[in-house]
XYZ file of C-alpha atoms in Angstrom:
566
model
C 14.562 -6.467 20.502
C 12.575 -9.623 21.481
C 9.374 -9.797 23.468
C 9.906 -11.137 27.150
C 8.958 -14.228 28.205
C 5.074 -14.627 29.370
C 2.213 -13.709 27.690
C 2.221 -10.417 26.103
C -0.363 -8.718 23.857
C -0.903 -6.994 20.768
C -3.320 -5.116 19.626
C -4.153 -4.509 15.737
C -7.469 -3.822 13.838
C -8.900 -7.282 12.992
C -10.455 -8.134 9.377
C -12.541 -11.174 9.798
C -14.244 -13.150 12.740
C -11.796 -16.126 13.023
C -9.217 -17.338 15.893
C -6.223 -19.821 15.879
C -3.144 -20.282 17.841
C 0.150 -21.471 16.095
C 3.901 -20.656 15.895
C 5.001 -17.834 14.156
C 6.468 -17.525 10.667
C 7.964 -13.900 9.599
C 8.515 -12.735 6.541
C 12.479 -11.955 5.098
C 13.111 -8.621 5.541
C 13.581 -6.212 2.646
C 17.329 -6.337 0.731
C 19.312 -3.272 1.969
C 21.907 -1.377 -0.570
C 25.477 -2.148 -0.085
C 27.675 0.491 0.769
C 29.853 0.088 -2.055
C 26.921 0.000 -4.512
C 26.886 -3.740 -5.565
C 27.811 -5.159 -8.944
C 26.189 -5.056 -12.343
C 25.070 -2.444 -14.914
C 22.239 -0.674 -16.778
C 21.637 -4.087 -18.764
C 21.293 -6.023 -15.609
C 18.908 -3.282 -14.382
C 16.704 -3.888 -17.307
C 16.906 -7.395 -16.833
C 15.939 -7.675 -13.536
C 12.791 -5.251 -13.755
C 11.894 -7.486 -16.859
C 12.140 -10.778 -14.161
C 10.475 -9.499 -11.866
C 7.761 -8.178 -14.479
C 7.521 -11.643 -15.861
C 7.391 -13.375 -12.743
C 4.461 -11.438 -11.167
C 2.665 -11.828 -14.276
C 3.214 -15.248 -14.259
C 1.472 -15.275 -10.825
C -1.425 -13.410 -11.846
C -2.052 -15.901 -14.252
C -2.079 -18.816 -11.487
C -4.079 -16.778 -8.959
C -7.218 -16.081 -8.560
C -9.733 -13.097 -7.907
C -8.597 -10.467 -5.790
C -4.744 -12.162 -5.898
C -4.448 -11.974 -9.519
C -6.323 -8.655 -10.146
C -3.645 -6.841 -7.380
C -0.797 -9.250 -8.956
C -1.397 -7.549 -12.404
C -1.753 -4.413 -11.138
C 2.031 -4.656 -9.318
C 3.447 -6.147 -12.310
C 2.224 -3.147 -14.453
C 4.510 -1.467 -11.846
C 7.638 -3.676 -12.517
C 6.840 -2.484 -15.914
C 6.399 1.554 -15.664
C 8.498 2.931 -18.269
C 9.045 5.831 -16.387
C 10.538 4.045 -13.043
C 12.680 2.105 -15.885
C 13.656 5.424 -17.314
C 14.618 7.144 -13.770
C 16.596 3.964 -12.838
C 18.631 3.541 -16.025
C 19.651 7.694 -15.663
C 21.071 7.482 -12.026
C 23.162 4.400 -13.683
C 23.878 6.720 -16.806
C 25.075 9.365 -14.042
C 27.409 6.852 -11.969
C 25.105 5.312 -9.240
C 25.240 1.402 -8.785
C 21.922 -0.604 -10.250
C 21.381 -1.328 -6.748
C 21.754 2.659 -5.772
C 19.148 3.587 -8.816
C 16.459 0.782 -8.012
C 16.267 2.197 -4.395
C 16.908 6.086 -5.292
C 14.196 5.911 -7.960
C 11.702 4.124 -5.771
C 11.619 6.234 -3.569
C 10.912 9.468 -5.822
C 8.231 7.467 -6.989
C 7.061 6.637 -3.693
C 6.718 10.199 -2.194
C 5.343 10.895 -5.544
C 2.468 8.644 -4.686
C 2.165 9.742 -1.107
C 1.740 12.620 -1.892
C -1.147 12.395 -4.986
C -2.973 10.434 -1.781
C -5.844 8.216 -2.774
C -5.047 4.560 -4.021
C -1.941 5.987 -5.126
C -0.552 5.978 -1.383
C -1.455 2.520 -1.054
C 0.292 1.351 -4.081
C 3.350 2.707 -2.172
C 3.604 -0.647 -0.699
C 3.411 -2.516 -3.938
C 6.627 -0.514 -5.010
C 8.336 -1.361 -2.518
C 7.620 -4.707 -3.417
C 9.005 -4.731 -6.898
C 11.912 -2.672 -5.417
C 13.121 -5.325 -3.071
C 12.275 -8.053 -5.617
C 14.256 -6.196 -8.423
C 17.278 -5.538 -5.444
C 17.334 -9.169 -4.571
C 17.720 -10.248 -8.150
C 20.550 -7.654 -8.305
C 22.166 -8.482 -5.647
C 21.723 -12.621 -5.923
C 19.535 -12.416 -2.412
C 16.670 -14.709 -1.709
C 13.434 -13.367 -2.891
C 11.941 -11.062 0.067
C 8.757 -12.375 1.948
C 7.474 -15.237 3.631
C 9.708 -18.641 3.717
C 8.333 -22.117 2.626
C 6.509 -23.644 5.986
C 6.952 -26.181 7.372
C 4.255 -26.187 9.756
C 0.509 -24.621 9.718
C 2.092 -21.175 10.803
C 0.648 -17.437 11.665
C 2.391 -15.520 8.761
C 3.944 -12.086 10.306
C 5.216 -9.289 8.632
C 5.758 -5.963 8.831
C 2.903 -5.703 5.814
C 2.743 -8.196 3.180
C 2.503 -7.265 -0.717
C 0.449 -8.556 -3.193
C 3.022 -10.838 -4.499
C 4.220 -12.032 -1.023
C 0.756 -12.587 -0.444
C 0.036 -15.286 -3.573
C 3.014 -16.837 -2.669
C 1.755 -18.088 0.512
C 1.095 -21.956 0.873
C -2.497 -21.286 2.032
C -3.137 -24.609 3.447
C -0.042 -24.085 5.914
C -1.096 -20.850 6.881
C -3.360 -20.067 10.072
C -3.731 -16.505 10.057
C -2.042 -13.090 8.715
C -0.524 -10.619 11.255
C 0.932 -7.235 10.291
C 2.560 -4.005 11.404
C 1.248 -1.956 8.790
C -1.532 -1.508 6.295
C -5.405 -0.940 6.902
C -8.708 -2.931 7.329
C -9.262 -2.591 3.394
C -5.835 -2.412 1.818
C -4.289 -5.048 -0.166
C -3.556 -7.725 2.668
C -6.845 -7.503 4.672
C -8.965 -7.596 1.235
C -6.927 -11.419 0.142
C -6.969 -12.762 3.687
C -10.705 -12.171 3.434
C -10.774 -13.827 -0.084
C -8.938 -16.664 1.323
C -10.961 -17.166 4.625
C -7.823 -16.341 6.868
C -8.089 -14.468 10.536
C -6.191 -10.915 9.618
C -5.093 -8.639 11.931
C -3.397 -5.384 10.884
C -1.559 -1.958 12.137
C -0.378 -4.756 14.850
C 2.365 -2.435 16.443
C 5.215 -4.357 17.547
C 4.565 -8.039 16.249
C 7.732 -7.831 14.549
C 9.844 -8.049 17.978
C 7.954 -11.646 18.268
C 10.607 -14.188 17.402
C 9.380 -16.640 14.752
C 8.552 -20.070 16.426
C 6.805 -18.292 19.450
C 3.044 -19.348 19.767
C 0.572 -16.533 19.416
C -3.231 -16.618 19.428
C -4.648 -14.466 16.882
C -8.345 -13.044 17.390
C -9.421 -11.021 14.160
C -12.607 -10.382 16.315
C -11.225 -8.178 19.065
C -7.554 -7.804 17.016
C -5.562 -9.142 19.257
C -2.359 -11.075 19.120
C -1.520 -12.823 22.303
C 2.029 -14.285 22.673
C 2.347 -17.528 24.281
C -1.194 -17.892 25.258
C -2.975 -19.584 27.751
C -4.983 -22.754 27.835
C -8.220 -20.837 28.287
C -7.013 -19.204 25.268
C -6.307 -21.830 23.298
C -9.839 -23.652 24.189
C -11.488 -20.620 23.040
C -9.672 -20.608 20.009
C -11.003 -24.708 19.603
C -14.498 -23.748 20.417
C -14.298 -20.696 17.991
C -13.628 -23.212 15.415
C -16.182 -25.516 16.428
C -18.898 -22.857 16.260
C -17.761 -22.049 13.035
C -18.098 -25.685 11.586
C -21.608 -25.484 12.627
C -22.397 -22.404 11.413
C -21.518 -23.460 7.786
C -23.308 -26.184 7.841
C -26.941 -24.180 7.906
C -27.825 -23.762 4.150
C -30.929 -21.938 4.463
C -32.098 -18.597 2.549
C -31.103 -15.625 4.529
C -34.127 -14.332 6.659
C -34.774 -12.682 9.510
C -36.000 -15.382 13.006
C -39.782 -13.990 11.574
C -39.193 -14.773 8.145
C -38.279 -11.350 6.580
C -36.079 -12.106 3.150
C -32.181 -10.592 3.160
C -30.576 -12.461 -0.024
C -27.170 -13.122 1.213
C -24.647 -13.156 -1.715
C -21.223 -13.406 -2.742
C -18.377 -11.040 -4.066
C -16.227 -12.925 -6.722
C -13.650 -11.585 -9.031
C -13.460 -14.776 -11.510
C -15.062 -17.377 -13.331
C -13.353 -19.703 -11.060
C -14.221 -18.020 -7.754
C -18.203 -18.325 -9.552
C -17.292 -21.874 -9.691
C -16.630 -22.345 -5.898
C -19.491 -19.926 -4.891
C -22.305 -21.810 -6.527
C -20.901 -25.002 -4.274
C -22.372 -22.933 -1.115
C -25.364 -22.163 0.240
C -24.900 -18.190 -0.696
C -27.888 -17.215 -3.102
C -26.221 -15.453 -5.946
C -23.445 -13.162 -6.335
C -24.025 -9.489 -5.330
C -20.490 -8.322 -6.620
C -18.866 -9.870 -10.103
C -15.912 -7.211 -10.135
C -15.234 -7.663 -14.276
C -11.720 -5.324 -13.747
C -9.340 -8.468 -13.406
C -10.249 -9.832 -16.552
C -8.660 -6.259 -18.152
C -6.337 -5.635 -15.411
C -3.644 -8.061 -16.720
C -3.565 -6.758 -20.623
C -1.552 -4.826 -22.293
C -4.811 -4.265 -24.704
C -8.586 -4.721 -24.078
C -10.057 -8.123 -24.055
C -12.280 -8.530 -27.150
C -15.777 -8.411 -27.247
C -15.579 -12.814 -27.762
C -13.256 -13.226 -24.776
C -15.664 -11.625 -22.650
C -18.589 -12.906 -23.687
C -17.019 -16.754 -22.815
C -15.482 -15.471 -19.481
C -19.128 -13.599 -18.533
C -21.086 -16.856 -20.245
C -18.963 -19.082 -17.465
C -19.714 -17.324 -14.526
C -23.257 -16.907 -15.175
C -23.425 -20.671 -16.452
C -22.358 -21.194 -13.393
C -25.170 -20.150 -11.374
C -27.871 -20.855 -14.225
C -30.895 -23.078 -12.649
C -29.689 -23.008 -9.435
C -31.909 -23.900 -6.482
C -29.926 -21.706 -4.267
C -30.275 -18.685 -6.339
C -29.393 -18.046 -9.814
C -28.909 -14.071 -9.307
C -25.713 -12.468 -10.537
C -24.722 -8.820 -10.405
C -21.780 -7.506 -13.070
C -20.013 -4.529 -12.370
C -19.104 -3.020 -15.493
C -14.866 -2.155 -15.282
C -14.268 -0.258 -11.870
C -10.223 0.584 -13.342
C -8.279 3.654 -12.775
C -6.800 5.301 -9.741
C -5.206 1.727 -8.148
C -6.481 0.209 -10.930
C -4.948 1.565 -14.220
C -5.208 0.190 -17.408
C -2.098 -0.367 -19.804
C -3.792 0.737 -22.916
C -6.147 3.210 -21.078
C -3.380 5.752 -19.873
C -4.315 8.328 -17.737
C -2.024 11.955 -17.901
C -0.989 12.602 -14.146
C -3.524 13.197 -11.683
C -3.213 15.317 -8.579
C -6.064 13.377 -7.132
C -6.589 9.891 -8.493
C -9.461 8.761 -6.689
C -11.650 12.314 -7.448
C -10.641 11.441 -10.853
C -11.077 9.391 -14.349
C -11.997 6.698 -12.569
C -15.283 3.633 -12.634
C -18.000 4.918 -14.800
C -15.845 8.346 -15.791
C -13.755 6.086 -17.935
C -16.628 6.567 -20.670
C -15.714 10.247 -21.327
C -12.533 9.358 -22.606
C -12.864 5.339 -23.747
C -16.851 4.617 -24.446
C -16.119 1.935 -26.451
C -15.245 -0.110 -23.686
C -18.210 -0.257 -21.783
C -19.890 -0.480 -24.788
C -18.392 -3.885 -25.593
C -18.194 -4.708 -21.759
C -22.152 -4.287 -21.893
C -22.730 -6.403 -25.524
C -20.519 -9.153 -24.630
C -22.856 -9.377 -21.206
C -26.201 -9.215 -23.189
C -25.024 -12.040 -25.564
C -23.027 -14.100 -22.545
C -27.069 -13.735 -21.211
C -28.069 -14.886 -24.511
C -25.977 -17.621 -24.867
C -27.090 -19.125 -21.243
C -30.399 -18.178 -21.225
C -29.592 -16.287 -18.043
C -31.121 -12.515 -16.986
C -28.121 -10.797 -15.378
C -27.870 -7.335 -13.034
C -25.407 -5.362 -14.349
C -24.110 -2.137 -12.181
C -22.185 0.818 -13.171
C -19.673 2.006 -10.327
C -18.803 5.162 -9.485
C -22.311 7.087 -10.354
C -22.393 10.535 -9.151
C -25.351 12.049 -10.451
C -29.242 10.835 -11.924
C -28.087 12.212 -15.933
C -25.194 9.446 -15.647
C -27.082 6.823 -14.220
C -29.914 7.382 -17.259
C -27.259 7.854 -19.310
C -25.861 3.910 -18.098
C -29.062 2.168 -18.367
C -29.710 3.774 -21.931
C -26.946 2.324 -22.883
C -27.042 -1.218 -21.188
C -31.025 -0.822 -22.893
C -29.955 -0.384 -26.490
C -27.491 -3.127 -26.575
C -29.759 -5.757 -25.444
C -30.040 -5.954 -21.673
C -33.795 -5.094 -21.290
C -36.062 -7.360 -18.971
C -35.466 -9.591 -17.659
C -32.294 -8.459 -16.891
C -31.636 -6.058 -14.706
C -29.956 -2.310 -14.665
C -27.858 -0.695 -12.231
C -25.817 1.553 -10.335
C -23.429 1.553 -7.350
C -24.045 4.427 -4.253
C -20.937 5.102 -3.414
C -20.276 8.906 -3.360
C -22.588 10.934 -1.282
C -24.222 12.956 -3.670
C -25.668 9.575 -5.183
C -26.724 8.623 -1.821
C -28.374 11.987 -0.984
C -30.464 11.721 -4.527
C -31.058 8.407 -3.993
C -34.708 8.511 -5.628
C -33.349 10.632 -8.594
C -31.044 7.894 -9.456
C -33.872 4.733 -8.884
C -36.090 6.338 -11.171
C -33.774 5.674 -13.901
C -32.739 2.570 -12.867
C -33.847 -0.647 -11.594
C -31.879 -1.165 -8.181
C -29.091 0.194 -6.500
C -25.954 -1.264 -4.604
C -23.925 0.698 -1.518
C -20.170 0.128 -1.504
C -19.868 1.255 1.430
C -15.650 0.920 1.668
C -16.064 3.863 -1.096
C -19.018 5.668 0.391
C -16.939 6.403 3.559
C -14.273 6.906 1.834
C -15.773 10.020 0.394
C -18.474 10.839 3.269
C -15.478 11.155 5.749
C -12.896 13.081 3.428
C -10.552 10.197 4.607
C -8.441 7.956 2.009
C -10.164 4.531 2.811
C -6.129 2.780 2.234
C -4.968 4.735 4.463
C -4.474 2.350 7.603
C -3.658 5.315 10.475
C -7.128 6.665 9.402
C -9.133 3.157 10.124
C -11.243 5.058 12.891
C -12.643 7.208 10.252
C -13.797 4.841 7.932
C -15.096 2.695 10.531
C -18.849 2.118 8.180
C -20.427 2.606 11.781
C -19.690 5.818 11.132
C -23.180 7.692 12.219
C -22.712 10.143 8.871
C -21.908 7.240 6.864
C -25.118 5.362 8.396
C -27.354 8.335 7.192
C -26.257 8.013 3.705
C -27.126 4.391 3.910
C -30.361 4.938 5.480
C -31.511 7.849 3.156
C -30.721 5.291 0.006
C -32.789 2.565 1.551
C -35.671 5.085 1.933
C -35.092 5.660 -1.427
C -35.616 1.966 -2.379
C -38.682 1.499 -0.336
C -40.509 4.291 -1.524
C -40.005 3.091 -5.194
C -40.327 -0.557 -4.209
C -37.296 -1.452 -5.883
C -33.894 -2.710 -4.204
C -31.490 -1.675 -2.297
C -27.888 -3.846 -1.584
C -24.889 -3.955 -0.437
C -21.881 -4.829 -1.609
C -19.336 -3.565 0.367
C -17.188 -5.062 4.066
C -19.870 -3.591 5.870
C -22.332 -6.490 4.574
C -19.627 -8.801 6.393
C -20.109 -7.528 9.850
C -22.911 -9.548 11.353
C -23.720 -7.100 14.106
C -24.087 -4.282 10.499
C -26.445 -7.332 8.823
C -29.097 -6.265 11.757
C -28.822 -2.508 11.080
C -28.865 -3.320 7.296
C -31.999 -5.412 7.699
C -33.520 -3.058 9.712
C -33.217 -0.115 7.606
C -34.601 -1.632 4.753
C -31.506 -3.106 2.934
C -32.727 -6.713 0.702
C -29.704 -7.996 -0.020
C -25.861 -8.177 1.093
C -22.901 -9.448 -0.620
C -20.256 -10.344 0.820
C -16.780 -12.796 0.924
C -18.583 -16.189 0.875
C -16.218 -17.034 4.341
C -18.356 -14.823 6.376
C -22.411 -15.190 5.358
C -22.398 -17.891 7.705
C -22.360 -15.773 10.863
C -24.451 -12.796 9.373
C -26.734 -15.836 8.119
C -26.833 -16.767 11.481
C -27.213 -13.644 13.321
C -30.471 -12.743 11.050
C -32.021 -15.903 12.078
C -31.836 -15.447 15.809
C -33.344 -11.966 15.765
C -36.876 -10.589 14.434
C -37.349 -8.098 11.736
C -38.292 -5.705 14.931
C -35.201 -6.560 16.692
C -33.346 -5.270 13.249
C -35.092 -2.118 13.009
C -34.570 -1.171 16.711
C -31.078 -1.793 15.805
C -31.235 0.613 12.958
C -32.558 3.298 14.891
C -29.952 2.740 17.931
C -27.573 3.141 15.292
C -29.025 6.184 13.934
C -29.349 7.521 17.314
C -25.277 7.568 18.326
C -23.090 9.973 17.944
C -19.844 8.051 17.337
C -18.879 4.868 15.838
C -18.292 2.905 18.524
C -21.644 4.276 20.388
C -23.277 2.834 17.606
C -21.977 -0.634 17.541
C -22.114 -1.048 21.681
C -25.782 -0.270 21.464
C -26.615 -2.839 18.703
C -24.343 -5.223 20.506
C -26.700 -4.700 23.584
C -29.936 -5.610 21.627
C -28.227 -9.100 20.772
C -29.351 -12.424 22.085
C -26.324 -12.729 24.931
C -25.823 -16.723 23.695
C -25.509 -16.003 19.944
C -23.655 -13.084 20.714
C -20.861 -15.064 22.939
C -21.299 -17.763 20.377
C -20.127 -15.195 17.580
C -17.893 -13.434 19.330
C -19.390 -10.117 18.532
């Protein structure tokens, strides 16, 4: 089926602020099993799981930040002994390679459905090795998205990790798919590499590839063969954007009130292209990819060089020389080769972020020496954060560790508010600590009982959410009463109309992909610090999600906000 001519549109959730128009380029469908089977044996079985193993290692190694950390974690898939082991026994028991790969993926698959949590996510990164492993089989092209020829707008029905780093990013305009959610795999490296994303895009596939579409990750639309006032809106989106990123100034509010603006990394090299803008720090160093592609933990050296780099690279810096670590955020969607975890019926209430010190302390152990002496070694004073703190004993327990192996002032201790019952004993936790950031992907995640992957359940996790804005609230209260600070770290810090509520509430910083502080950057400028806190409390005040945004969106300057699209 093929969408009729005339403009026709589709509408997705939208990650991102951006617009372009270009032709479409869709992604090779999945290999389907023969119906006699196809050729080969268990050896060729093997062989192609260890290909594809090798080649999305190979990958990780290439890519960067958020690419490489979900690269690694897929090729760990390719590399599950137990997948292996479930293949090679429906060959053993007469089923085709071909037959085995697909039969076995799937057990897995509604294995991982049904544990929930990152686990249903990863479903998608299965099926990725599965068509990958197929297509070897077989002797198919790889599956995913063909070399371009022209700056395209990549569609798919959703996109794996690996299809993903494939991509020739400077030929692609935008990323369009049927499935997936706001903060799964897709929408989380468009963001890293500055691309308009729209997702849960219903339909897009009956677009034939060539057509023209406009893509608006602002309202998440996808408009086929779009107009000229379309396409001038798209030009002028572009042009506002230019401008934007060329204001370098400290964030503030139009009266002068201070809101750091920062940026999330995930490498030394992504440190590297941070410091080159005008974004004061980092707010968000996630230290899992440097473990996620082992087979055995890095060594207390290699992370002292890797840590030494990235804070090198922000050492002296006029535009801010701040740098917040989060010690290893790994299990659930994240698991560690040498840091097994026995099945678990719920992976993301588990062994997961801080928890991994009941069963492995010696890792954050070294994680936290190599840091002191990487701060040693560049005369720097880093922020280090613990994820996944649930109660005021284990965020004592974090800084009395981080204390006795060197990481005393100037340096800075913390923990991440992102289950409720941190949020709730906000002060508790402060009083042990020296500042607090909010993921606030996580905190909904757990405030709304609502698997924060799981894309059919966006409207729930929506951070507008007025619960999810108490929680955030009651830990900035927190902050102010104990003058110490308060960020945040997760997409919510990316949402300019959110930067006003955030200000207003009492929030000092807000990290985010370094693509979109300059909209928030602008946003805070045009408005006072009593503009922000009216804002808050509007927020406060709904009942609903959307209620909440419409009535900041009212208190906005009209201009900027027709500028920004908001």
């Amino acid at each position: 089926m093929t969408v009729d001519a005339g403009p026709t549109t589709f509408q997705g959730v939208g990650v991102g602020r951006g617009m372009v128009v270009g032709p479409v380029a869709k992604a090779h469908p999945s290999p389907a099993v023969p119906s006699d089977g196809g050729p080969g044996d268990a050896e060729a079985l093997r062989a192609a799981f260890a290909a594809v193993a090798a080649t999305l290692q190979e990958r990780a190694g290439a890519a960067e930040g958020a690419i490489a950390e979900v690269l690694a974690a897929t090729a760990q898939i390719a590399q599950d002994p137990a997948l292996l082991a479930d293949a090679e026994q429906r060959v053993a028991a007469g089923e085709s390679p071909a037959q085995a790969v697909d039969r076995a993926v799937d057990r897995f698959a509604e294995m991982f459905r049904a544990a929930g949590g990152y686990l249903a996510e990863r479903v998608t990164d299965l099926r990725s090795v599965r068509d990958r492993v197929l297509a070897l089989l077989l002797g198919l092209p790889e599956p995913g998205v063909p070399a371009l020829e022209v700056p395209s707008v990549v569609v798919a029905e959703d996109l794996s990790p690996a299809d993903t780093a494939a991509l020739e990013v400077d030929k692609v305009l935008a990323i369009v798919t049927e499935h997936g959610g706001p903060t799964g795999h897709t929408a989380i490296i468009a963001g890293q590499l500055g691309l308009p994303c729209v997702v849960r895009t219903t339909g897009v596939m009956e677009v034939e590839a060539g057509r023209e579409v406009a893509v608006d990750a602002a309202t998440g639309t996808v408009v086929v063969d779009p107009a000229e006032e379309l396409r001038a809106q798209a030009r002028e989106r572009a042009r506002v954007q230019e401008e934007l990123e060329g204001d370098t100034a400290p964030g503030s509010t139009a009266d002068g009130h201070a809101v750091a603006l920062l940026a999330n990394i995930g490498t030394a090299a992504d440190a590297g292209r941070a410091a080159a803008t005008p974004a004061e720090g980092v707010g968000l160093f996630r230290t899992e990819v440097l473990f996620l592609e082992r087979s055995s933990a890095p060594t207390l050296e290699e992370q002292t060089a890797v840590y030494a780099e990235v804070l090198g690279a922000f050492a002296g810096r006029g535009g801010g020389d701040k740098v917040v670590v989060r010690t290893l955020d790994a299990g659930a969607d994240k698991p560690l080769a040498f840091v097994t975890q026995p099945g678990e019926e719920n992976p993301a209430l588990g062994v997961r972020g801080y928890r991994l010190v009941r069963r492995e302390p010696e890792l954050l152990r070294t994680q936290l020496a190599a840091l002191a002496q990487a701060a040693k070694d560049t005369g720097t004073s880093p922020w280090v954060m613990a994820p996944m703190i649930a109660t005021a004993q284990e965020a004592a327990d974090f800084a009395a560790l981080a204390h006795e192996v060197g990481l005393t002032e100037p340096c800075k201790v913390g923990v991440m508010v992102e289950v409720p019952s941190a949020a709730l004993r906000a002060a508790d936790l402060l009083r042990h600590v020296d500042f607090v950031s909010l993921g606030t992907n996580d905190l909904a995640q757990y405030t709304m009982a609502t698997d924060r992957l799981r894309g059919s359940l966006a409207d729930l996790l929506d951070p507008w959410q007025p619960a999810v804005l108490d929680l955030v609230a009651a830990t900035a209260r927190a902050g102010a009463e104990l003058g110490k600070p308060v960020g945040v770290c997760g997409e919510s810090a990316a949402d300019p109309l959110m930067a006003l509520v955030l200000a207003g509430l009492g929030i000092t910083s807000l990290s985010m992909s370094p693509g979109a502080l300059p909209a928030v950057r602008h946003l805070l400028r045009r408005h006072d610090l009593d503009t922000c806190r009216a804002a808050a409390d509007a927020a406060l005040a709904a009942t609903s999600a959307s209620e909440a945004r419409e009535a900041v969106r009212a208190l906005v300057d009209p201009a900027v906000r027709d500028a920004l699209a908001l």
